Short mmCIF file of C-alpha atoms and ligand atoms in Angstrom, two decimals:
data_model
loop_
_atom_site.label_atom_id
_atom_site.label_comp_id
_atom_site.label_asym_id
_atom_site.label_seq_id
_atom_site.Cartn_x
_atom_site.Cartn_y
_atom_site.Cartn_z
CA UNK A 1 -45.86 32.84 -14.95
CA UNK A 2 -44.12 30.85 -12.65
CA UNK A 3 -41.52 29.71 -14.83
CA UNK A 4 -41.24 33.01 -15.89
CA UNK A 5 -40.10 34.00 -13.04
CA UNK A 6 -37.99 31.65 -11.37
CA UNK A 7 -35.79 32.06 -14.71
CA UNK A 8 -35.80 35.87 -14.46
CA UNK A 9 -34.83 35.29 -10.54
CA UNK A 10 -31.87 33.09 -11.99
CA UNK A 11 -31.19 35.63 -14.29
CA UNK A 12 -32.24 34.48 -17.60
CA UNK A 13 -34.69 37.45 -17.89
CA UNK A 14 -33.13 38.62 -21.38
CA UNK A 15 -34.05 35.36 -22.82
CA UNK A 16 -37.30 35.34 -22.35
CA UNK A 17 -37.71 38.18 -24.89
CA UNK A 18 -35.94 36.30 -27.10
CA UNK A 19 -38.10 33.90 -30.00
CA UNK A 20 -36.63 30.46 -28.03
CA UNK A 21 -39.35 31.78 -25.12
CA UNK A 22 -41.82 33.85 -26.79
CA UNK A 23 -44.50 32.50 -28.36
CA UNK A 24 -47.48 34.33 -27.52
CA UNK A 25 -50.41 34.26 -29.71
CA UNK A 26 -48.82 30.75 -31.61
CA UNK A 27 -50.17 28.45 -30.00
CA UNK A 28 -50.64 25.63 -33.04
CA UNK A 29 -46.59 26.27 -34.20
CA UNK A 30 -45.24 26.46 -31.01
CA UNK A 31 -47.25 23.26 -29.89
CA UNK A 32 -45.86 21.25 -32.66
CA UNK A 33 -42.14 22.94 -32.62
CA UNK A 34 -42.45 21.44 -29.03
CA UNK A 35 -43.27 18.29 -30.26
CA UNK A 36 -40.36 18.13 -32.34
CA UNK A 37 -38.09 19.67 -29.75
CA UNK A 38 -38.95 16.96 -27.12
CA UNK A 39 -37.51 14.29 -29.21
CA UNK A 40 -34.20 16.66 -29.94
CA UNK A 41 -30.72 14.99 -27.87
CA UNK A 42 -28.12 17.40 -27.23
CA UNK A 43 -24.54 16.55 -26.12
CA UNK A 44 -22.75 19.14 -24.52
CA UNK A 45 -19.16 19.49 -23.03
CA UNK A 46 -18.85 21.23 -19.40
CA UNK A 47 -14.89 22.18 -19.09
CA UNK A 48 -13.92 23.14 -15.34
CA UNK A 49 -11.58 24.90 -13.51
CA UNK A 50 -10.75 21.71 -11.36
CA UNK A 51 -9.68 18.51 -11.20
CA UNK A 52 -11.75 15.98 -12.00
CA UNK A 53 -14.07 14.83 -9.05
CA UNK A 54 -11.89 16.94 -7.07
CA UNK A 55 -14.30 17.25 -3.19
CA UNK A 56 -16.79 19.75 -3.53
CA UNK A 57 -15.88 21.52 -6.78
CA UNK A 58 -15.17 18.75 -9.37
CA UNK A 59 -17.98 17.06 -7.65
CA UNK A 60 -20.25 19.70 -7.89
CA UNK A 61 -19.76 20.16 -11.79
CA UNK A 62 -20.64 16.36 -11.62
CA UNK A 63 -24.07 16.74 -9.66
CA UNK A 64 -24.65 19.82 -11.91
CA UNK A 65 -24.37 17.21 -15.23
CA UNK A 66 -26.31 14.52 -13.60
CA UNK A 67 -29.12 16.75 -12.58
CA UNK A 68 -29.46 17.96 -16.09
CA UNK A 69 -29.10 14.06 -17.50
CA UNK A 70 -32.15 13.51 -15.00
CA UNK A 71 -34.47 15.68 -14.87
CA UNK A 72 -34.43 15.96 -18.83
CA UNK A 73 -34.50 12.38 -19.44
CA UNK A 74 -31.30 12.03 -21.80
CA UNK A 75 -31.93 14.75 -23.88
CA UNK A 76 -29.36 17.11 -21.93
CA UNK A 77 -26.42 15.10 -21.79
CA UNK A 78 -23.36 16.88 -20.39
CA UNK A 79 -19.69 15.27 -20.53
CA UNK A 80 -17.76 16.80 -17.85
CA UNK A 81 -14.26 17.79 -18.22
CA UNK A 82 -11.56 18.11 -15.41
CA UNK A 83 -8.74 20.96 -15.34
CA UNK A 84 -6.35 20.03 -18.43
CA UNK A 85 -8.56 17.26 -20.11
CA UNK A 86 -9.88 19.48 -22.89
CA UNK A 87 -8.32 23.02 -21.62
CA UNK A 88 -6.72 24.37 -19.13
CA UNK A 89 -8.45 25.17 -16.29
CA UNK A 90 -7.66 29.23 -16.46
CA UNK A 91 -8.89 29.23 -20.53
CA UNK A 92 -12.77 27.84 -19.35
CA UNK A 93 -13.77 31.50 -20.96
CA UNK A 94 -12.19 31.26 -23.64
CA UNK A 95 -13.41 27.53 -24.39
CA UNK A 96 -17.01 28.62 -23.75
CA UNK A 97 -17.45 32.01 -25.41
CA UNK A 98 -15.20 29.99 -28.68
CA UNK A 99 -17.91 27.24 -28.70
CA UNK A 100 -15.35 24.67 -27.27
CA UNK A 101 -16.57 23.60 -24.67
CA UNK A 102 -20.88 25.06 -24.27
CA UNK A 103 -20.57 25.20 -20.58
CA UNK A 104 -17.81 25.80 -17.67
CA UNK A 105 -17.83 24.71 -14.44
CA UNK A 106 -15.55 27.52 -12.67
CA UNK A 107 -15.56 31.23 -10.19
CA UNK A 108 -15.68 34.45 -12.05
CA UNK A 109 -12.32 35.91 -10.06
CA UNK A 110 -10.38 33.94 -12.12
CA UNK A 111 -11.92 36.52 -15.24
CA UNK A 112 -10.77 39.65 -13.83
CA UNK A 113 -8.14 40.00 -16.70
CA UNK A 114 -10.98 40.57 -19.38
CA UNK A 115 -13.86 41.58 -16.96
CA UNK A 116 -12.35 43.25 -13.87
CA UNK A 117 -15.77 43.91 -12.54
CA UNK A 118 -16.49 39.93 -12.75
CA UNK A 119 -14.41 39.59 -9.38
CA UNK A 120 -17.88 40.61 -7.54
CA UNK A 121 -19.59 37.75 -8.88
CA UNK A 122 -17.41 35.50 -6.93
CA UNK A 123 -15.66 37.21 -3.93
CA UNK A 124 -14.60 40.48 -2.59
CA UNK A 125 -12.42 41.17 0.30
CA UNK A 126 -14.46 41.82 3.64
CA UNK A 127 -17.43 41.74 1.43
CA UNK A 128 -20.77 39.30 1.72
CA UNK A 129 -21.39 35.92 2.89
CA UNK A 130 -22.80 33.04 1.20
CA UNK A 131 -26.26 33.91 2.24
CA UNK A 132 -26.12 37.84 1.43
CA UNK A 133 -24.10 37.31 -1.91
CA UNK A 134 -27.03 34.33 -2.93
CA UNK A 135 -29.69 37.13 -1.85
CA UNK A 136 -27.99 39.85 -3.80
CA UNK A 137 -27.59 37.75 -7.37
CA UNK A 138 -31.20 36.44 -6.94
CA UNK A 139 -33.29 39.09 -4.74
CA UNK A 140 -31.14 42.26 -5.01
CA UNK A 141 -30.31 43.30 -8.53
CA UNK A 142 -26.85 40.98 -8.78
CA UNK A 143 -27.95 38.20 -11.71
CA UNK A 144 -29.00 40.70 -13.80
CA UNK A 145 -25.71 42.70 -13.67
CA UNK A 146 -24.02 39.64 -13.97
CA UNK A 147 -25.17 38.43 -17.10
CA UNK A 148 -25.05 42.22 -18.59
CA UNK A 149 -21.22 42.22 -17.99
CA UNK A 150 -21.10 39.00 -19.87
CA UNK A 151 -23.73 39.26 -22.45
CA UNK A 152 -21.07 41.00 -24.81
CA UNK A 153 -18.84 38.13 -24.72
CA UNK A 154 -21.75 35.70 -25.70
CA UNK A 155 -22.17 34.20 -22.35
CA UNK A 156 -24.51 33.31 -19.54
CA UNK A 157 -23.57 33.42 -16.11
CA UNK A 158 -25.27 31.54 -13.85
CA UNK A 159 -24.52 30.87 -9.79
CA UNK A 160 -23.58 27.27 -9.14
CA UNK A 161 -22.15 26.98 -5.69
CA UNK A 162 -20.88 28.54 -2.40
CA UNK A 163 -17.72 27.47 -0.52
CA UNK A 164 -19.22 29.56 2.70
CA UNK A 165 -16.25 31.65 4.67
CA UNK A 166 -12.59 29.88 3.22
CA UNK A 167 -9.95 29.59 5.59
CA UNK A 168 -7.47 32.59 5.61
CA UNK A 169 -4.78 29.95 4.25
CA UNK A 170 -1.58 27.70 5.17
CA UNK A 171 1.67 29.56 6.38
CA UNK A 172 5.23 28.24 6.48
CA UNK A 173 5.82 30.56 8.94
CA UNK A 174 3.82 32.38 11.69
CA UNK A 175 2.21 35.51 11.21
CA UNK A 176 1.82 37.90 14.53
CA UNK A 177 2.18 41.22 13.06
CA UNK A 178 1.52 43.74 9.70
CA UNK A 179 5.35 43.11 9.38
CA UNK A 180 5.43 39.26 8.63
CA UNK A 181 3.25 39.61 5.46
CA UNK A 182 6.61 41.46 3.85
CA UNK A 183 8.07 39.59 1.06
CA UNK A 184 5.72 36.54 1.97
CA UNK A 185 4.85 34.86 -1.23
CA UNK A 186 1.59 33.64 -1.26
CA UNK A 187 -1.00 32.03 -4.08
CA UNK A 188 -4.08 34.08 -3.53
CA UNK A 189 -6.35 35.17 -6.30
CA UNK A 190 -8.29 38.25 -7.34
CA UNK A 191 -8.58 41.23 -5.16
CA UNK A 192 -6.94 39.71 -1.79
CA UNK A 193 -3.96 39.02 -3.63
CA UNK A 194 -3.76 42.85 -4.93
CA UNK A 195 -4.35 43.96 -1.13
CA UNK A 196 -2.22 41.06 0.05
CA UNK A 197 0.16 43.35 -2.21
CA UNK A 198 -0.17 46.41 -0.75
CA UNK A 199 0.33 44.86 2.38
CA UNK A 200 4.13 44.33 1.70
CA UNK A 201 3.40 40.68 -0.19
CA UNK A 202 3.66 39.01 -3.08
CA UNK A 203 0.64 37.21 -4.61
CA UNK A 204 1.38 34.65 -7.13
CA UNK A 205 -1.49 33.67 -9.19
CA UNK A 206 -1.39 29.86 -9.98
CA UNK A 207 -4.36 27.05 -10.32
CA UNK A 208 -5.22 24.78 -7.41
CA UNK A 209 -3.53 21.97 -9.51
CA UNK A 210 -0.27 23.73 -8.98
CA UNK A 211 -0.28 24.63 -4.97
CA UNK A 212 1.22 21.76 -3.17
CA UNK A 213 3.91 20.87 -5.19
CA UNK A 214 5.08 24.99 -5.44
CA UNK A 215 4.40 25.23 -1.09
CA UNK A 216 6.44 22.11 -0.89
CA UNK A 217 9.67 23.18 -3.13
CA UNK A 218 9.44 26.82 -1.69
CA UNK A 219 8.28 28.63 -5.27
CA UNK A 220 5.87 29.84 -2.53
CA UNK A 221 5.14 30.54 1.71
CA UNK A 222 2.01 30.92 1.39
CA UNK A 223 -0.98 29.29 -0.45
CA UNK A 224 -4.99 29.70 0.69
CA UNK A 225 -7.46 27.19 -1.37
CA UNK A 226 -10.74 26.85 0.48
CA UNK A 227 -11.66 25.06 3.46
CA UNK A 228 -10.69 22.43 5.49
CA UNK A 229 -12.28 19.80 3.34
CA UNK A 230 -10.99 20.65 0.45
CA UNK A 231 -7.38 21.93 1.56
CA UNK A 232 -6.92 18.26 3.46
CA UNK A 233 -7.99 16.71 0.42
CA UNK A 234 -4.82 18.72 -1.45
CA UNK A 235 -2.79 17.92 1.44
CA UNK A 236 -1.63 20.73 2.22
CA UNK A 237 -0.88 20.03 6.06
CA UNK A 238 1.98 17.92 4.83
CA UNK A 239 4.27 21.04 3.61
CA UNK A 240 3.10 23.72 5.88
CA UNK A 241 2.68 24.37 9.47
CA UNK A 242 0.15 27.25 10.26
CA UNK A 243 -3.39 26.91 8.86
CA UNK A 244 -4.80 31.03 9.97
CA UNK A 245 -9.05 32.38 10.17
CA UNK A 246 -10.64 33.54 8.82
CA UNK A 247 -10.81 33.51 5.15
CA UNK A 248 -11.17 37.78 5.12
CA UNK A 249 -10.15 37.56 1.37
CA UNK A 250 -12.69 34.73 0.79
CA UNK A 251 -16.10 35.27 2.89
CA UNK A 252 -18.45 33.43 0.60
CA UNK A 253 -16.97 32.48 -2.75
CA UNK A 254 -19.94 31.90 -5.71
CA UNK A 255 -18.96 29.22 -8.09
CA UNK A 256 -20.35 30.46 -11.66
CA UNK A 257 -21.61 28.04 -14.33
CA UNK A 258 -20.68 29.71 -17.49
CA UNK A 259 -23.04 29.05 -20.96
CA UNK A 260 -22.39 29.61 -24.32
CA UNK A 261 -25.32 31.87 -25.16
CA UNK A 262 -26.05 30.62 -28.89
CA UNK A 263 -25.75 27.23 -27.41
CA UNK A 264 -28.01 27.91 -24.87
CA UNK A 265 -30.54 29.60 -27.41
CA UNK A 266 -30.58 26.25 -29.62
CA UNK A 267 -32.22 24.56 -26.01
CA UNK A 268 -36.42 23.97 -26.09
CA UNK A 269 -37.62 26.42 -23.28
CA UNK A 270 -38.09 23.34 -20.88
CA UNK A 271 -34.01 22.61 -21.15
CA UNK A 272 -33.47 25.56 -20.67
CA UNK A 273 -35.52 25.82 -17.49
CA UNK A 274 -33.69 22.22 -16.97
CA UNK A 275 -30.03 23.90 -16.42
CA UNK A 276 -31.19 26.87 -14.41
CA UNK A 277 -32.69 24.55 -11.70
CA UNK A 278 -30.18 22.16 -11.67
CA UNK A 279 -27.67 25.78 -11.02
CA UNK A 280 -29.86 26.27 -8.49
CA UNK A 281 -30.04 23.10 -6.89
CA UNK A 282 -26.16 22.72 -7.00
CA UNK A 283 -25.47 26.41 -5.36
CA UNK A 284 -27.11 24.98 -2.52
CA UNK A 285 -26.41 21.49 -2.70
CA UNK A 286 -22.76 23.01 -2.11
CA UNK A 287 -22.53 25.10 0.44
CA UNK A 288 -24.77 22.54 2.27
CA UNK A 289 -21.49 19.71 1.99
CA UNK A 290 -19.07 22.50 2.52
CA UNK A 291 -20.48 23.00 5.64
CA UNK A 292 -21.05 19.80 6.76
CA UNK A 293 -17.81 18.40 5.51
CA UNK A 294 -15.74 21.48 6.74
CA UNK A 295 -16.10 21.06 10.36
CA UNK A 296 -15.67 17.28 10.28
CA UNK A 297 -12.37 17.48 8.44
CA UNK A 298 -11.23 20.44 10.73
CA UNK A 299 -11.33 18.21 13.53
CA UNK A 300 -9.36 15.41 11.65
CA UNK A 301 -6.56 18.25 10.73
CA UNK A 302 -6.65 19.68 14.23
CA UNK A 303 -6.32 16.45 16.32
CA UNK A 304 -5.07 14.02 13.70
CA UNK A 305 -2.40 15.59 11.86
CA UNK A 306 -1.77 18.03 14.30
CA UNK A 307 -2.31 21.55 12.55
CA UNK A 308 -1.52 24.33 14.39
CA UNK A 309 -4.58 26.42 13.76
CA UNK A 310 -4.00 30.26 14.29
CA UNK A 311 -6.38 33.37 14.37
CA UNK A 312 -4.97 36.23 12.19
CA UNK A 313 -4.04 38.95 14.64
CA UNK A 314 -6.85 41.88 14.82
CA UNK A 315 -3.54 44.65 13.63
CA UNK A 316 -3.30 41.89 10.85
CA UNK A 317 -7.03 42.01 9.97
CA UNK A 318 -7.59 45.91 10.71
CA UNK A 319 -4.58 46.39 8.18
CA UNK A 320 -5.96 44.64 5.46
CA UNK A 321 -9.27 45.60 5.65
CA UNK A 322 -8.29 49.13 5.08
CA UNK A 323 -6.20 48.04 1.88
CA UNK A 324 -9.12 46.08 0.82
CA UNK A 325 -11.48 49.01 1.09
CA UNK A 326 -9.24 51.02 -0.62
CA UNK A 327 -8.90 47.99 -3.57
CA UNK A 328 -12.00 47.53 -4.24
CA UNK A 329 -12.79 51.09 -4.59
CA UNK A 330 -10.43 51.63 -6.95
CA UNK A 331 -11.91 48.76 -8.92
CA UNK A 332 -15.08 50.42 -8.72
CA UNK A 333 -13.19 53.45 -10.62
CA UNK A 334 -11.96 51.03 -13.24
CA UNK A 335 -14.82 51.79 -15.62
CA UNK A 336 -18.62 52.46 -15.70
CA UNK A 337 -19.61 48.56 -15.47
CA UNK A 338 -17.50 48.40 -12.43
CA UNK A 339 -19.13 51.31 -10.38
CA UNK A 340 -22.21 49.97 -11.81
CA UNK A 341 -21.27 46.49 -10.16
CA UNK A 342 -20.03 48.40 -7.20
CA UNK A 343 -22.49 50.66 -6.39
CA UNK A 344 -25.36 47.62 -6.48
CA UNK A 345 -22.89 45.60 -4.33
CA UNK A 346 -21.87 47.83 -1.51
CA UNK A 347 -25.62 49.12 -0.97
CA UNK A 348 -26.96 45.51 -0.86
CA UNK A 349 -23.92 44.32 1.73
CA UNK A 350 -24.30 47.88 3.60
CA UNK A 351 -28.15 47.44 4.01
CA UNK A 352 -28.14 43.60 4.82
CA UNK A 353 -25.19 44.12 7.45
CA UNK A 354 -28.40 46.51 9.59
CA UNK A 355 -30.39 43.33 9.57
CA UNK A 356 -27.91 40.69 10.19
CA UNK A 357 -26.19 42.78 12.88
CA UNK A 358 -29.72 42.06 14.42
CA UNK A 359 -30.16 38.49 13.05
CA UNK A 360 -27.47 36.48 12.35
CA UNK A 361 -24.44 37.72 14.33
CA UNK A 362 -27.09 38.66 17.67
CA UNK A 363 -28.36 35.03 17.32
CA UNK A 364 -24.93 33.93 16.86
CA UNK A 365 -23.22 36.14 20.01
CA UNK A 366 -26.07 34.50 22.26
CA UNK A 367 -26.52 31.07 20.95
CA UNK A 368 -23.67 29.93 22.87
CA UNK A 369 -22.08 26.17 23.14
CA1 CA B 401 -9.76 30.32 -2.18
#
């Protein structure tokens, strides 16, 4: 029972009515297809979004393969792939729902082409945290939309990783009123790029392999990537001068580990339960070095190579949370699975903002130096 529902709470419910799971009433068969399965290897590929052993994302795509190597004693073995090396790292959903690649290592934003609604699953503008959007997907309803939306295109989605609040980004220029964000040109993805948009800008959508070089030839003024750790790991204090909080269009960005579903369904119920942990563990495991690893490379940017670290003015932030209400609502309009998505999403962030008004930002206001 446990099992059961641990793998239902990382939203592999469907499964277990299907035969890999079931077994009721079999005991003898299922005992000795066990037996069999125990001695089964399976080599998988795991295709990612980033480079490879890039801080905190390629890394975590690495922990999530060892994990699995571990804890199933060799009989999971997952080669991990950076951006490029089998595919490129914007056609991981194509390579897993073809049978490429079984698994991807990547943030469901990057889908909103095919799935619009799948720009929930990893951020929305002004929207949850890492700790509300990990208790939506596994306490509030959110894994189990998730893996509806992507059932049809044969895949499981699966959360594997937090970056926490991102930084609002690295400017060329300074930005002190609504007025500055005309004709900026700025790599941001998913829905803050279509309110950075409205705003007067121009988002450019372009993989994280691609951002210095464009900031430092000028294709772009703008770029936002994550967090310090990972944006002094790019660089990107050498070829701009402004680094602006907070990440509004990034508040708590879910990584998703994408399976191929008939892949999946090939795996002995105890592999299967293997890969969901080690998600599990690695969503965590994550956010836990973001957060560690942010602040200690935001004083190395700050007082090292001199960043000038700015605070997005509150016109600035007031602006483009009203364009981001208005964006995502008009997502929600897109079609039924998005107001499906939407609906569960805004009631879970609208009833958890009453308790961490009273929680989390009290605690915070008063917890002082
Ligand atoms: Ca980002």
């Amino acid at each position: 029972m446990k099992r059961r529902q641990f793998l239902e709470s990382a939203g592999a419910g469907a499964l277990l009515t299907g035969g890999v799971l079931s077994g009721c009433g079999k005991q003898s068969s299922e005992g000795a297809s066990q037996a069999t399965a125990s001695q089964q290897k399976f080599n998988w590929k795991m295709v990612t979004t980033w480079q490879k052993n890039f801080p905190g994302l390629g890394t975590a795509a690495n922990l999530l393969a060892q994990l699995v190597g571990e804890m199933s004693g060799g009989r999971l073995n997952i080669k991990v792939y950076g951006a490029n090396e089998l595919v490129p790292p914007l056609e991981i959903f194509d390579a897993v729902t073809g049978g490429t690649a079984e698994m991807g290592h990547t943030s469901a934003y990057y889908w909103k082409g095919k799935i619009p609604e799948a720009q929930f699953f990893s951020t929305v503008p002004f929207g949850m945290t890492a700790l509300e959007m990990n208790a939506w997907l596994y306490y509030g309803g959110g894994m189990e939309l998730w893996r509806k939306m992507y059932a049809p295109h044969g895949l499981i989605p699966v959360a594997a990783g937090n970056s926490g609040v991102q930084m609002g980004g690295w400017f060329n220029r300074e930005i002190n009123t609504v007025e500055d964000l005309q004709g900026l040109k700025m790599r941001i993805p998913g829905l803050g790029g279509e309110v950075l948009r409205r705003a007067g800008g121009t988002p450019v959508g372009m993989p994280g392999t691609e951002i210095f070089t464009s900031l430092e030839s000028g294709v772009i003024d703008a770029t936002e990537w994550v967090g310090p750790w990972n944006d002094m790991a790019k660089a990107l204090y050498k070829v701009a001068k402004y680094y602006y909080y907070p990440g509004w269009h990034e508040p708590g960005t879910t990584m998703e580990c994408m399976i191929n579903q008939a892949a999946f369904e090939t795996l002995p119920a105890d592999l299967q339960s293997i890969v969901m942990t080690a998600c599990k563990a690695v969503n965590l495991d994550m956010l836990s070095e973001f957060t560690a690893r942010n602040n200690q490379a935001l004083q190395t940017l700050v007082h090292e190579h001199n960043v000038q670290l700015r605070e997005f003015p509150k016109p600035v932030l007031d602006k483009l949370r009203a364009i981001s209400i208005e964006v995502v609502e008009e997502l929600a309009r897109e079609n039924e699975q998005a107001a499906l998505v939407y609906q569960s999403y805004r009631q879970f962030q609208q009833q958890v903002l009453a308790w961490h008004d009273i929680s989390e930002r009290a605690y915070l206001n008063v917890r002082g130096g």
